[in-house]
Coordinates of C-alpha atoms in Angstrom, one line a residue:
X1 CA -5.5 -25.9 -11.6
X2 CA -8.3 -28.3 -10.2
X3 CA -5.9 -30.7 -9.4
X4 CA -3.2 -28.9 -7.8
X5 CA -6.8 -27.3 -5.6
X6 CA -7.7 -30.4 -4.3
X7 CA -4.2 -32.3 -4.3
X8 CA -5.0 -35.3 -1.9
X9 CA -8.4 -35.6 -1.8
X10 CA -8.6 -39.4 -2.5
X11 CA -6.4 -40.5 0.5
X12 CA -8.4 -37.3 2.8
X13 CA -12.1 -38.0 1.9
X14 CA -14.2 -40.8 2.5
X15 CA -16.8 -41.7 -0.4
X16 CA -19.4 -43.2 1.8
X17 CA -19.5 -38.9 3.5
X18 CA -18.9 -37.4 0.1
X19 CA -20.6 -34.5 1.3
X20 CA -20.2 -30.5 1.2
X21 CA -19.3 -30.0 4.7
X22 CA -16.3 -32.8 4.6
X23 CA -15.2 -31.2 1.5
X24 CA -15.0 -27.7 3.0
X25 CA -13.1 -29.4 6.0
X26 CA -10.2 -30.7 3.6
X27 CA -10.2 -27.2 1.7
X28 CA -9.4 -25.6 5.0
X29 CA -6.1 -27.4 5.3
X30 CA -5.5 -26.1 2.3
X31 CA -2.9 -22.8 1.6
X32 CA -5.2 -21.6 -1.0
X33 CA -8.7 -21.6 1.0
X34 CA -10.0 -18.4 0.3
X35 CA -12.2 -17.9 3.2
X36 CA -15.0 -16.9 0.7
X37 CA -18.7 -18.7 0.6
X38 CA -19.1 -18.4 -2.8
X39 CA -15.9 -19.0 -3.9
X40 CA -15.6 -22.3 -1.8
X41 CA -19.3 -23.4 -3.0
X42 CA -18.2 -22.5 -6.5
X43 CA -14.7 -24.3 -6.6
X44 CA -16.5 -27.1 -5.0
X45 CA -19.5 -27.5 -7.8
X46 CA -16.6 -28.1 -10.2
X47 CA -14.8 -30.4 -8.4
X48 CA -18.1 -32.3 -7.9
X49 CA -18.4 -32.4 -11.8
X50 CA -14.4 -33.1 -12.0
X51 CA -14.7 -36.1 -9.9
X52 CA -17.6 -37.5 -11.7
X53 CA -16.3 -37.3 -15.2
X54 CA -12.6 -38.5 -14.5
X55 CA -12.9 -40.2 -11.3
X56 CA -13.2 -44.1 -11.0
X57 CA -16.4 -45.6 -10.6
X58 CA -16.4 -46.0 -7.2
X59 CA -15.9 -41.8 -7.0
X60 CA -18.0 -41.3 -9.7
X61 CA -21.4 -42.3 -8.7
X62 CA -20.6 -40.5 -5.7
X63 CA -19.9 -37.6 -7.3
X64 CA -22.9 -37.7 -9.8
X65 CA -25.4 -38.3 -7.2
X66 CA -24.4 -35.2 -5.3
X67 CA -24.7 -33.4 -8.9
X68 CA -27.5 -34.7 -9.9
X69 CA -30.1 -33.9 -7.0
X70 CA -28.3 -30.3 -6.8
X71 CA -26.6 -31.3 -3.4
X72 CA -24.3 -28.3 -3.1
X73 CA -27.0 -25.9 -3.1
X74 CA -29.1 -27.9 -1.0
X75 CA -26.3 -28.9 1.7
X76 CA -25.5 -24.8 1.6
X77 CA -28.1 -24.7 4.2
X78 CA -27.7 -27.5 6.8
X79 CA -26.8 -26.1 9.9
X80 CA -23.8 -28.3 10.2
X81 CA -22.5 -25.8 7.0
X82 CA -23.9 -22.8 8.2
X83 CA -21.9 -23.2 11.7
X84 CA -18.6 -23.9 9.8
X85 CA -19.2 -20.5 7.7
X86 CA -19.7 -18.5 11.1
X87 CA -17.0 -20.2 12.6
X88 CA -15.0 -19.1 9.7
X89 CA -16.7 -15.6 9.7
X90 CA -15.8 -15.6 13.6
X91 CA -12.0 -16.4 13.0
X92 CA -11.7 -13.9 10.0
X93 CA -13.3 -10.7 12.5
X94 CA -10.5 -11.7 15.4
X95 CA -7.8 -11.6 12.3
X96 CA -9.2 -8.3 11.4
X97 CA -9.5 -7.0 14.7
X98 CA -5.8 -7.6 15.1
X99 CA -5.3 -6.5 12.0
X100 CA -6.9 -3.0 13.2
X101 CA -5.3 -2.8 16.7
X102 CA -2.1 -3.3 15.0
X103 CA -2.9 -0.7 12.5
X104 CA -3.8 1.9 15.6
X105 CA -0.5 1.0 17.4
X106 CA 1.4 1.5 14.3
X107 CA -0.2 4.7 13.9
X108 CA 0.4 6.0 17.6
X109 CA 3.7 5.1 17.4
X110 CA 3.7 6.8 13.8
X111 CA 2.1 9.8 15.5
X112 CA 4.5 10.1 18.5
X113 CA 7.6 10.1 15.5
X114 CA 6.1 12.5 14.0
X115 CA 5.9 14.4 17.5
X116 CA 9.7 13.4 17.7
X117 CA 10.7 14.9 15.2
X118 CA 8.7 18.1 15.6
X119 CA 10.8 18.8 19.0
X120 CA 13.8 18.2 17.0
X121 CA 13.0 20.8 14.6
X122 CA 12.2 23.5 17.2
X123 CA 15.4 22.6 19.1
X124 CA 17.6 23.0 16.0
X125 CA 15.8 26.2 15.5
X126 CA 16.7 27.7 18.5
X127 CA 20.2 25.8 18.6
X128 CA 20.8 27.3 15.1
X129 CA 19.6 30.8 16.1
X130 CA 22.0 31.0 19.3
X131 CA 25.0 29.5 16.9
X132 CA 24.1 32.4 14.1
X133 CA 24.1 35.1 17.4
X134 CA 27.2 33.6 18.9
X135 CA 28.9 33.6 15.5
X136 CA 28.0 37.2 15.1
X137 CA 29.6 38.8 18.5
X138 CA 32.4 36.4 17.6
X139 CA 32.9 38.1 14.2
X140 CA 32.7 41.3 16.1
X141 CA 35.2 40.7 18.7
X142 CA 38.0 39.1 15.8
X143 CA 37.9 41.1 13.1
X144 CA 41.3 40.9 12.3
X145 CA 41.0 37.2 12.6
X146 CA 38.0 36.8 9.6
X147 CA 39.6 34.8 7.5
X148 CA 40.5 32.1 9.9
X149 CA 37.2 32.2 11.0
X150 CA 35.6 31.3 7.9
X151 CA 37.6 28.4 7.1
X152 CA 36.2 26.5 9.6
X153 CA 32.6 27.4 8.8
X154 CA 29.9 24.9 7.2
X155 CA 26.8 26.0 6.1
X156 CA 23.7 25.0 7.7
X157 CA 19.9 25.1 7.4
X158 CA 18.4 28.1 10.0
X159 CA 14.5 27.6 10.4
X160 CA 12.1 30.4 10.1
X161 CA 9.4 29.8 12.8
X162 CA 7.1 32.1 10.4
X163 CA 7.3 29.9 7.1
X164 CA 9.2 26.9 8.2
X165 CA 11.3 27.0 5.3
X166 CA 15.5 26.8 5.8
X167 CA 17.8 29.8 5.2
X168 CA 21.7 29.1 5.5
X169 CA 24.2 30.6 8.0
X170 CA 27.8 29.7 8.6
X171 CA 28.8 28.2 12.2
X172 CA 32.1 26.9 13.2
X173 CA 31.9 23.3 14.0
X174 CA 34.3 20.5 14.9
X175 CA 36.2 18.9 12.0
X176 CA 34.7 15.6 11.6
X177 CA 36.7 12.7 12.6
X178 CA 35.0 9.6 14.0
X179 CA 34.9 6.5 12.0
X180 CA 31.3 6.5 11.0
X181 CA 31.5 9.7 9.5
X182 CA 34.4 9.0 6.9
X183 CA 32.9 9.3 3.6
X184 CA 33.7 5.5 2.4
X185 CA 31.5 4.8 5.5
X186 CA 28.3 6.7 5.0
X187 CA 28.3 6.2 0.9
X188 CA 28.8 2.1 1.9
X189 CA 25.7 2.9 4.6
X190 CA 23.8 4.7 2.1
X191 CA 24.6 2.4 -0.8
X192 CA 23.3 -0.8 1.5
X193 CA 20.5 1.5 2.4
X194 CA 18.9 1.7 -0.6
X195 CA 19.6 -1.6 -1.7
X196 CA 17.6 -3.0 1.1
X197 CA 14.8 -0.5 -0.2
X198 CA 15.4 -2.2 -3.8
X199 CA 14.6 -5.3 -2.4
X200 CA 11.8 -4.1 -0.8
X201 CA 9.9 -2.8 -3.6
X202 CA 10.8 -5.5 -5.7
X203 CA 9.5 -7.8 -3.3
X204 CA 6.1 -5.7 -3.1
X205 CA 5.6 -5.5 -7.1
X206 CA 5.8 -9.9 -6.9
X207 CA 3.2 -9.6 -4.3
X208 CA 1.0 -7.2 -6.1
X209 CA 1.8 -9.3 -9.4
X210 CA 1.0 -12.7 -8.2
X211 CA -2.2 -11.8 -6.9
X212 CA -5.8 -11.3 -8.9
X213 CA -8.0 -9.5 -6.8
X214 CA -11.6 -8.4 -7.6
X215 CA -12.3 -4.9 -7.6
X216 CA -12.6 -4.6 -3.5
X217 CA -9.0 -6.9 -3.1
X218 CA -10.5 -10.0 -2.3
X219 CA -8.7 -12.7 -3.1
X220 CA -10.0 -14.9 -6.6
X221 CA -10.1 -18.0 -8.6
X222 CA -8.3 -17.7 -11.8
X223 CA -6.5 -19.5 -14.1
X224 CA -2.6 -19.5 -15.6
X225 CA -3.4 -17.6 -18.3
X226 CA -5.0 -14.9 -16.2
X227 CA -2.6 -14.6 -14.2
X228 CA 0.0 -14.6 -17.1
X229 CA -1.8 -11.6 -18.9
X230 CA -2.6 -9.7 -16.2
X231 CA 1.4 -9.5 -15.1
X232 CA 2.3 -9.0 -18.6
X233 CA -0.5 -5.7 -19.0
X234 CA 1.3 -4.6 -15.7
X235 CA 4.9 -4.6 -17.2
X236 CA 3.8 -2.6 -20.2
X237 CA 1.3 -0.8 -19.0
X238 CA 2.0 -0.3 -15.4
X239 CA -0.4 2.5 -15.2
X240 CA -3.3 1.0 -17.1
X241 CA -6.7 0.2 -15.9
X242 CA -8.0 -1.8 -18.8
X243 CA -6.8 -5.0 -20.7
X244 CA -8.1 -4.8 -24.6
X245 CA -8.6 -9.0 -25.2
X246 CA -10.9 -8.3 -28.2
X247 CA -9.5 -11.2 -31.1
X248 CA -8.2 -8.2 -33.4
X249 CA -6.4 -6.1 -30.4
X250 CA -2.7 -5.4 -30.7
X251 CA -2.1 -6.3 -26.9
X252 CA -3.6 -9.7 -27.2
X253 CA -1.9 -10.7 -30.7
X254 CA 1.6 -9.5 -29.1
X255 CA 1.1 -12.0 -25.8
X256 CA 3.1 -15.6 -25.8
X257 CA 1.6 -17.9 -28.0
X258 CA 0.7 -20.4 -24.8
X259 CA -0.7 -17.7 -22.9
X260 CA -2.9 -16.5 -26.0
X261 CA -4.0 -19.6 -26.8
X262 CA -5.0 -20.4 -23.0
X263 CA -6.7 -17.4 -22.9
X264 CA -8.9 -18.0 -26.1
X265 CA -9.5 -21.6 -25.3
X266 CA -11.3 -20.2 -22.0
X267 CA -13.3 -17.9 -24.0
X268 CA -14.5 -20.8 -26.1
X269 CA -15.6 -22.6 -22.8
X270 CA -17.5 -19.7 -21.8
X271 CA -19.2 -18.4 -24.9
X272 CA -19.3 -21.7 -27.3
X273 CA -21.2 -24.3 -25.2
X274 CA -24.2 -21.2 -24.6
X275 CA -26.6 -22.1 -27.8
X276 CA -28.6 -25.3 -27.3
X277 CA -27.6 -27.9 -30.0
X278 CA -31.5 -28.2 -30.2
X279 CA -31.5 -24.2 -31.0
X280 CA -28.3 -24.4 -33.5
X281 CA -30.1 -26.8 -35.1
X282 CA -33.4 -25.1 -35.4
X283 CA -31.9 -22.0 -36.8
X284 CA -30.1 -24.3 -39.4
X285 CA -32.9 -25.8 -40.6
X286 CA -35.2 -22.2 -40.7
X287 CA -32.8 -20.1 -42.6
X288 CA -31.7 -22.7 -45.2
X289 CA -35.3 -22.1 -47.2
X290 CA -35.5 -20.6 -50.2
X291 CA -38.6 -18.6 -49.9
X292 CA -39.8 -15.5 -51.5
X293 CA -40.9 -12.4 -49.2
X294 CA -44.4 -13.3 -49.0
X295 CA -43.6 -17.0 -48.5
X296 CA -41.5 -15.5 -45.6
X297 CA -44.2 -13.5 -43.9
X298 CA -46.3 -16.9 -43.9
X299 CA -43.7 -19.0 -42.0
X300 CA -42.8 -16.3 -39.5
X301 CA -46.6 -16.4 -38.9
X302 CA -46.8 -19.5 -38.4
X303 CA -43.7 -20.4 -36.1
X304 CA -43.7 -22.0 -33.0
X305 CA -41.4 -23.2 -30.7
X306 CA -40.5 -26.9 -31.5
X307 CA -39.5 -27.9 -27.4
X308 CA -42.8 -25.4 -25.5
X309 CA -40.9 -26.3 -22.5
X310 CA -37.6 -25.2 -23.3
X311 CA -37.5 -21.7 -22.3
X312 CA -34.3 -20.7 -24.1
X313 CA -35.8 -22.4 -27.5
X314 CA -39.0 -20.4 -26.7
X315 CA -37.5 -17.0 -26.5
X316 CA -35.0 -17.6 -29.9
X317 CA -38.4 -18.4 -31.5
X318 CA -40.5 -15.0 -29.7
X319 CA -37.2 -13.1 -31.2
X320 CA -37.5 -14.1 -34.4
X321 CA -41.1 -13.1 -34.5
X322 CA -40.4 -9.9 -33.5
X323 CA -37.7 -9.0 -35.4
X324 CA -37.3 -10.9 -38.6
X325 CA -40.4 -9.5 -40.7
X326 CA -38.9 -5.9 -40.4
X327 CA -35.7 -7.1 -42.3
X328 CA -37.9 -9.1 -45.1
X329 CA -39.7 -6.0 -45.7
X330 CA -36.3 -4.2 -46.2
X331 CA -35.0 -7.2 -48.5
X332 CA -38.3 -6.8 -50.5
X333 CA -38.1 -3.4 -51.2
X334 CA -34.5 -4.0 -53.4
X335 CA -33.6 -0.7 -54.4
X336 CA -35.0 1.0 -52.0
X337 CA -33.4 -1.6 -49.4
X338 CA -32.4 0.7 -46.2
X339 CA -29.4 -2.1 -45.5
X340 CA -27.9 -1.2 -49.2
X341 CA -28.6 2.1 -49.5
X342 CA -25.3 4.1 -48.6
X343 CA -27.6 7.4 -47.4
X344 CA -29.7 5.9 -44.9
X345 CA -29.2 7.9 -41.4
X346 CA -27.8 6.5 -38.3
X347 CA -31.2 6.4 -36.0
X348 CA -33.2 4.6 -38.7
X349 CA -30.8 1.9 -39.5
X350 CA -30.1 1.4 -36.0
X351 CA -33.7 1.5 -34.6
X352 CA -35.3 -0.4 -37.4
X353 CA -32.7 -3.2 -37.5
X354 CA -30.1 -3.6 -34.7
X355 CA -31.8 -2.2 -31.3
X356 CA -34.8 -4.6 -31.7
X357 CA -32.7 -7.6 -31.9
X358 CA -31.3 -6.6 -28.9
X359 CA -34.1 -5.5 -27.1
X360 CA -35.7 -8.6 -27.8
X361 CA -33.1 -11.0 -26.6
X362 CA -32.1 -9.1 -24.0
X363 CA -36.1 -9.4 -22.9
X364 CA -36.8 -12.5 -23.4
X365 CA -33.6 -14.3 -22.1
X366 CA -32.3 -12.3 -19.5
X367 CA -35.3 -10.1 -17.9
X368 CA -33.0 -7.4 -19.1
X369 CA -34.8 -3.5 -20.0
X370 CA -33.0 -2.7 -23.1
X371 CA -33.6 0.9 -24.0
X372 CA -32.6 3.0 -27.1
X373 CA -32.2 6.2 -29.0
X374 CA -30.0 9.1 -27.3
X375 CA -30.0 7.4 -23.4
X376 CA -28.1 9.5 -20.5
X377 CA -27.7 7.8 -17.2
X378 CA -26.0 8.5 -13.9
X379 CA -23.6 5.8 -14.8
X380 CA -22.0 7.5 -18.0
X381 CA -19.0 9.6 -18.2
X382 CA -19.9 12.8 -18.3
X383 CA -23.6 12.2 -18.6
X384 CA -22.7 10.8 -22.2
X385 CA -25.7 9.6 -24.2
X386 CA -25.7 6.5 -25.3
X387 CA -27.2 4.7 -28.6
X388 CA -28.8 1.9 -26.7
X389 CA -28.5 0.9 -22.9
X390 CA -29.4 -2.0 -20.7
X391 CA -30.8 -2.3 -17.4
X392 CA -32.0 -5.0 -14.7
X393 CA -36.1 -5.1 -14.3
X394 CA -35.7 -5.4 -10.6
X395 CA -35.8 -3.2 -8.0
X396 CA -32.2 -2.2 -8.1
X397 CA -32.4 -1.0 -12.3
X398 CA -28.2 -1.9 -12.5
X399 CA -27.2 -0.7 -15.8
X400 CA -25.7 -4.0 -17.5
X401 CA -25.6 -2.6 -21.4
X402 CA -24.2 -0.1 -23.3
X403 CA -24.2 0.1 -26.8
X404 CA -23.0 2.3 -29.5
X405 CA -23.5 1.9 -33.1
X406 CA -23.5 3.7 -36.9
X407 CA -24.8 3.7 -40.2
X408 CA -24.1 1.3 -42.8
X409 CA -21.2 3.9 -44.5
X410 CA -19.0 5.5 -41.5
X411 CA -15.7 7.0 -41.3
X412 CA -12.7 4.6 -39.9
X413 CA -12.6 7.0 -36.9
X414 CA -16.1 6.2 -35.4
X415 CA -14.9 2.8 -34.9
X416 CA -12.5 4.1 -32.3
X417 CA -14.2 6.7 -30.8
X418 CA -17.5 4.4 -30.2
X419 CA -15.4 1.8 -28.3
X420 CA -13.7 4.4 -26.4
X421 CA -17.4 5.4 -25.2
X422 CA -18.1 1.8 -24.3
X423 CA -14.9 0.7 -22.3
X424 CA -15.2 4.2 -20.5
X425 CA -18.7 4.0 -19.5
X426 CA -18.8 0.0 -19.2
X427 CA -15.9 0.9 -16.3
X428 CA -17.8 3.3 -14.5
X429 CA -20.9 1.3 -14.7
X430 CA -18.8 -1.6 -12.9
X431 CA -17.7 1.0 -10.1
X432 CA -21.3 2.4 -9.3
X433 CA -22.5 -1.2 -9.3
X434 CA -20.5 -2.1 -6.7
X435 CA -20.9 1.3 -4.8
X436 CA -24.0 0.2 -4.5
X437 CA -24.6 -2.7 -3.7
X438 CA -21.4 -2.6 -0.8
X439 CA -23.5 0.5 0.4
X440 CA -26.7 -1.3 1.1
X441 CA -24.5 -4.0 3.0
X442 CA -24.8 -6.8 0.5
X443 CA -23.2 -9.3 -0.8
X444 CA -21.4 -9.1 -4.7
X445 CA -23.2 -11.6 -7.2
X446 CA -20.1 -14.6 -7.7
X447 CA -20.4 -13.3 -11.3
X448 CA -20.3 -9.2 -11.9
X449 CA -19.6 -8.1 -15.4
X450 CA -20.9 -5.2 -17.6
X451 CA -21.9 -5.7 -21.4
X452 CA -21.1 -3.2 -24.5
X453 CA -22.2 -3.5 -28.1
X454 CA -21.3 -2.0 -31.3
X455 CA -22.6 -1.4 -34.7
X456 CA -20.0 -0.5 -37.1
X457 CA -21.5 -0.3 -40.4
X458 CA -22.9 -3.6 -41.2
X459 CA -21.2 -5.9 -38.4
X460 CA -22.0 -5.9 -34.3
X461 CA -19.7 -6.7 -32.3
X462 CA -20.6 -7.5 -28.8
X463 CA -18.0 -7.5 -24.8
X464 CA -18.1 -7.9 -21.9
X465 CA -16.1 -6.0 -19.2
X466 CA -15.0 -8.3 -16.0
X467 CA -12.3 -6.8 -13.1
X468 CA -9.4 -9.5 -12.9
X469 CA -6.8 -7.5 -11.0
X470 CA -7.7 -4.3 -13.1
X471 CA -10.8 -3.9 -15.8
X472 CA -10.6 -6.8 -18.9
X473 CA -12.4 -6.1 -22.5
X474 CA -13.8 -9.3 -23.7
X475 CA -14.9 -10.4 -26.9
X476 CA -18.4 -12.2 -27.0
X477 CA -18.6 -12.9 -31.0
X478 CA -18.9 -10.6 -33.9
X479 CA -21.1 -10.7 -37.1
X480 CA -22.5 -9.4 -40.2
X481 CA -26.3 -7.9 -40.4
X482 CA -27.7 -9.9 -43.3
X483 CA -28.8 -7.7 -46.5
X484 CA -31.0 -9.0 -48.9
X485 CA -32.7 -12.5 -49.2
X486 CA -29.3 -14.3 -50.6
X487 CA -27.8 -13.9 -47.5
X488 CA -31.0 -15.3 -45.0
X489 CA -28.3 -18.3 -44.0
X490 CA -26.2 -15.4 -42.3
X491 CA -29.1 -15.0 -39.4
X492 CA -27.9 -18.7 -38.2
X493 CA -24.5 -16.4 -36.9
X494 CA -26.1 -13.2 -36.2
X495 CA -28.9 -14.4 -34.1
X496 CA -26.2 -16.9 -32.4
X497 CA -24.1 -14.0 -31.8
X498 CA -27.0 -11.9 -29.7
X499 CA -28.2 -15.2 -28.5
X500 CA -24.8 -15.8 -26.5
X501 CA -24.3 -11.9 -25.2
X502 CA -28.0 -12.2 -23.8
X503 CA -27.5 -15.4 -22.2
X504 CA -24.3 -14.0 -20.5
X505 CA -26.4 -11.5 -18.9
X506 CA -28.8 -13.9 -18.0
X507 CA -25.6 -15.4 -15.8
X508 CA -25.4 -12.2 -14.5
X509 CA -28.6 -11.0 -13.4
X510 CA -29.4 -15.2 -11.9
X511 CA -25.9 -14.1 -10.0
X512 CA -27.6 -11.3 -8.4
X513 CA -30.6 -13.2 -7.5
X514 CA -28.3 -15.7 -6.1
X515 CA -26.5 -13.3 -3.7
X516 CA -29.8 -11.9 -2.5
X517 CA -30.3 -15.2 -0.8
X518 CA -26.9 -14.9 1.3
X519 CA -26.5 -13.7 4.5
X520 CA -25.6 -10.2 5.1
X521 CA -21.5 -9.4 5.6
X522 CA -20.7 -8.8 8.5
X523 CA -20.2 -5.0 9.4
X524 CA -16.4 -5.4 9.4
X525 CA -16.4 -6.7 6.1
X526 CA -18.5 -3.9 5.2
X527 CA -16.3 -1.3 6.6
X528 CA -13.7 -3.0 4.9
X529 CA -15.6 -2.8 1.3
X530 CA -15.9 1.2 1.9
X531 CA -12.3 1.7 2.7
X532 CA -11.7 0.0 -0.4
X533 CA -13.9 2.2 -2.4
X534 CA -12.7 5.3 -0.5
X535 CA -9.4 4.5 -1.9

């Protein structure tokens, strides 16, 4: 995908001005320039990091040195860039201003059509109504004559000015005769008619096919295997809003092997490189003692972060502090254990065990509010309550999180019914989202996407919802709550598993701190967005 992006670039740009601005120059020869800021920055940061892992030397160093000292963001605001982004902003308001005044024309001359067609109608009416009184004083004067009469009659629609709705009466009218009313004729017309229609259509559904759009249809960056997917869910599902790509879901296990695999071996990209080696590590070495409960209690007391500076490393180790000693005291209390015992109630297994975990992370990583036990919002369906919901500490509050969980013995069917209260409420906390932030007139972080969770008996699993043409359920990780002290090396994947979700949102919240800093769109762009939402 990169490569077919930035075909040429060697022969078009000149290493000794290896610079934002020249690169944004050769992207706007290109078919595929998307006239987006933080698209172009975006596609740009990873062709910087392309070019300086595959590159020759020569491009290399070139390329590192612009990665290393953050260049992109700092070029971002030269004024040489800034004037090439409000020449593009310029040239995109004339397109849309033509775009507009042709709209207007094609809805006057829509409008005088319609007008058209209105005289037509009130002309047949009276042309139908003199027929019908002609035809009767005919009647009248040829009595004798009826039956000749009425085999040259055709019936015809008669218009009542009152309900506009067609009545028949029979008229004498010529026999027809001309060419282009033989009946070979108008079915051949008629035929080719909707053949061109057929080709029409068709070539609409490629267009709408071919093209990823986020959820105000702007143009994207995706890959193959998005693309591949999202035409696929369309064929099957053509009236679908949501694309299940959780590892067990039928949809995903029935898609082309290439395609699934493409698909998963972007997930990995995403969610696999999050933990630190430094934290894997850490966690590792932690959980691999063999310790009794009060031996336990003694190292949680006494354990600091190993790197003070790392601030990922840090939080991990706040986490643990917080959260491990409640499940030590459960493992200690063996027959009595809350996580074995098959009567312990929904709201004390989740609050003592699950929703801390998550409040913690979501805390300490991502900034995130993480709030739990019976939570209504203006973003749920139906005011639904949820079991545990996230929102951003600033001044906007976005819901990012909802979660849904349920006690360590549940029926088969709370399983479906919890996710079908996530992926309905994770949609329409997307939608408001966006409402909002296009009604205050600014700019949509570069990365938008909600979180769910859910606790089905002993195992979370843990999504993300992103809009790729329509809404796409993704699958973060999965893994078991540990149970008793035999099982302490299961934390490594449990804690590793919250640790990733959390630092997704993390991504998500920096992206809305990122898109405050950009200017605001213009007020045509804005209009635009609302249109979009109106529809």
């Amino acid at each position: 995908m990169m490569q077919l992006q930035f075909k040429g670039w060697e022969t078009a740009l000149d290493p000794e001005n290896f610079t934002l601005l020249s690169i944004l120059k050769f992207r706007q020869t290109r078919d595929d320039f998307s006239f987006n800021k933080s698209v172009e920055h975006t596609l740009i940061s990873k062709f910087v990091s392309y070019v300086a892992e595959t590159a020759d030397k020569k491009w290399g160093k070139v390329a590192s040195a612009l990665n290393n000292d953050g260049g992109i963001f700092k070029q971002a605001q030269w004024e040489d860039v800034k004037l090439f982004w409000n020449k593009i902003e310029f040239e995109k308001a004339e397109i849309n201003t033509q775009l507009l005044r042709y709209l207007q024309t094609k809805q006057q001359l829509q409008a005088t059509k319609n007008a058209s067609n209105q005289i037509n109608v009130i002309q047949n009416r009276f042309i139908n109504k003199s027929k019908k009184r002609e035809h009767d004083l005919q009647v009248d004067k040829e009595t004798s004559k009826k039956h000749q009469t009425r085999s040259g009659r055709v019936t015809i629609p008669d218009y009542n000015e009152e309900t506009d709705e067609a009545s028949s009466s029979d008229v004498s009218i010529p026999e027809l005769s001309s060419q282009e009313n033989k009946p070979e004729t108008m079915y051949a017309t008629i035929e080719k008619g909707l053949d061109i229609n057929s080709q029409e259509n068709s070539k609409k559904k490629i267009i709408r096919d071919d093209v990823i759009t986020d959820i105000l249809g702007n143009t994207i960056d995706y890959s193959d295997a998005t693309k591949d997917i999202f035409s696929i869910y369309k064929e099957q599902y053509p009236d679908g809003d949501l694309i299940d790509l959780r590892l067990n879901s039928p949809f995903l296990k029935k898609l082309p092997e290439p395609t699934a695999r493409s698909y998963l071996m972007e997930m990995d990209t995403v969610t696999e490189s999050l933990v630190p080696k430094i934290v894997h590590d850490f966690l590792v070495k932690f959980f691999s003692k063999n310790l009794s409960a009060k031996e336990w209690h003694c190292e949680i007391d006494d354990l600091k972060s190993p790197e003070p500076n790392d601030p990922v490393m840090t939080a991990v180790v706040r986490a643990i502090r917080s959260t491990l000693p409640q499940f030590i005291k459960a493992f200690s209390l063996e027959d009595q254990n809350p996580l074995l015992n098959i009567s312990t109630i929904e709201g004390v297994y989740l609050n003592s065990f699950v929703h801390p975990c998550f409040d913690a992370f979501l805390w300490y990583i991502a900034n995130v509010n993480y709030e739990y036990g019976e939570i209504t919002s203006k973003s749920h369906v139906n005011r639904n309550r949820a079991d545990g919901a996230g929102f951003m500490a600033d001044a906007d509050k976005y819901q990012l999180v909802y979660m849904e969980g349920s006690r360590p013995v549940a029926r088969d069917d709370k399983e479906i019914n919890d996710l079908e209260k996530i992926t309905s409420n994770s949609k329409k906390m997307f939608a408001e989202i966006v409402k909002g932030i296009v009604k205050n007139r600014r700019r949509l972080p570069s990365t938008l996407r909600v979180f769910g969770g859910q606790s089905f008996r002993r195992r979370i699993h843990l999504f993300y919802i992103d809009y790729r043409g329509t809404y796409r359920l993704n699958e973060v990780d999965n893994a078991n709550l540990p149970r008793k002290f035999s099982e302490m090396k299961d934390f490594i994947y449990f804690y590793e598993c919250v640790l990733k979700w959390a630092l997704l949102v993390r991504n998500v919240t920096e992206s809305f701190d990122l898109a405050r800093t950009e200017p605001r769109p213009s007020r045509l762009s804005f209009a635009n967005a609302l249109f979009q939402l109106d529809e």
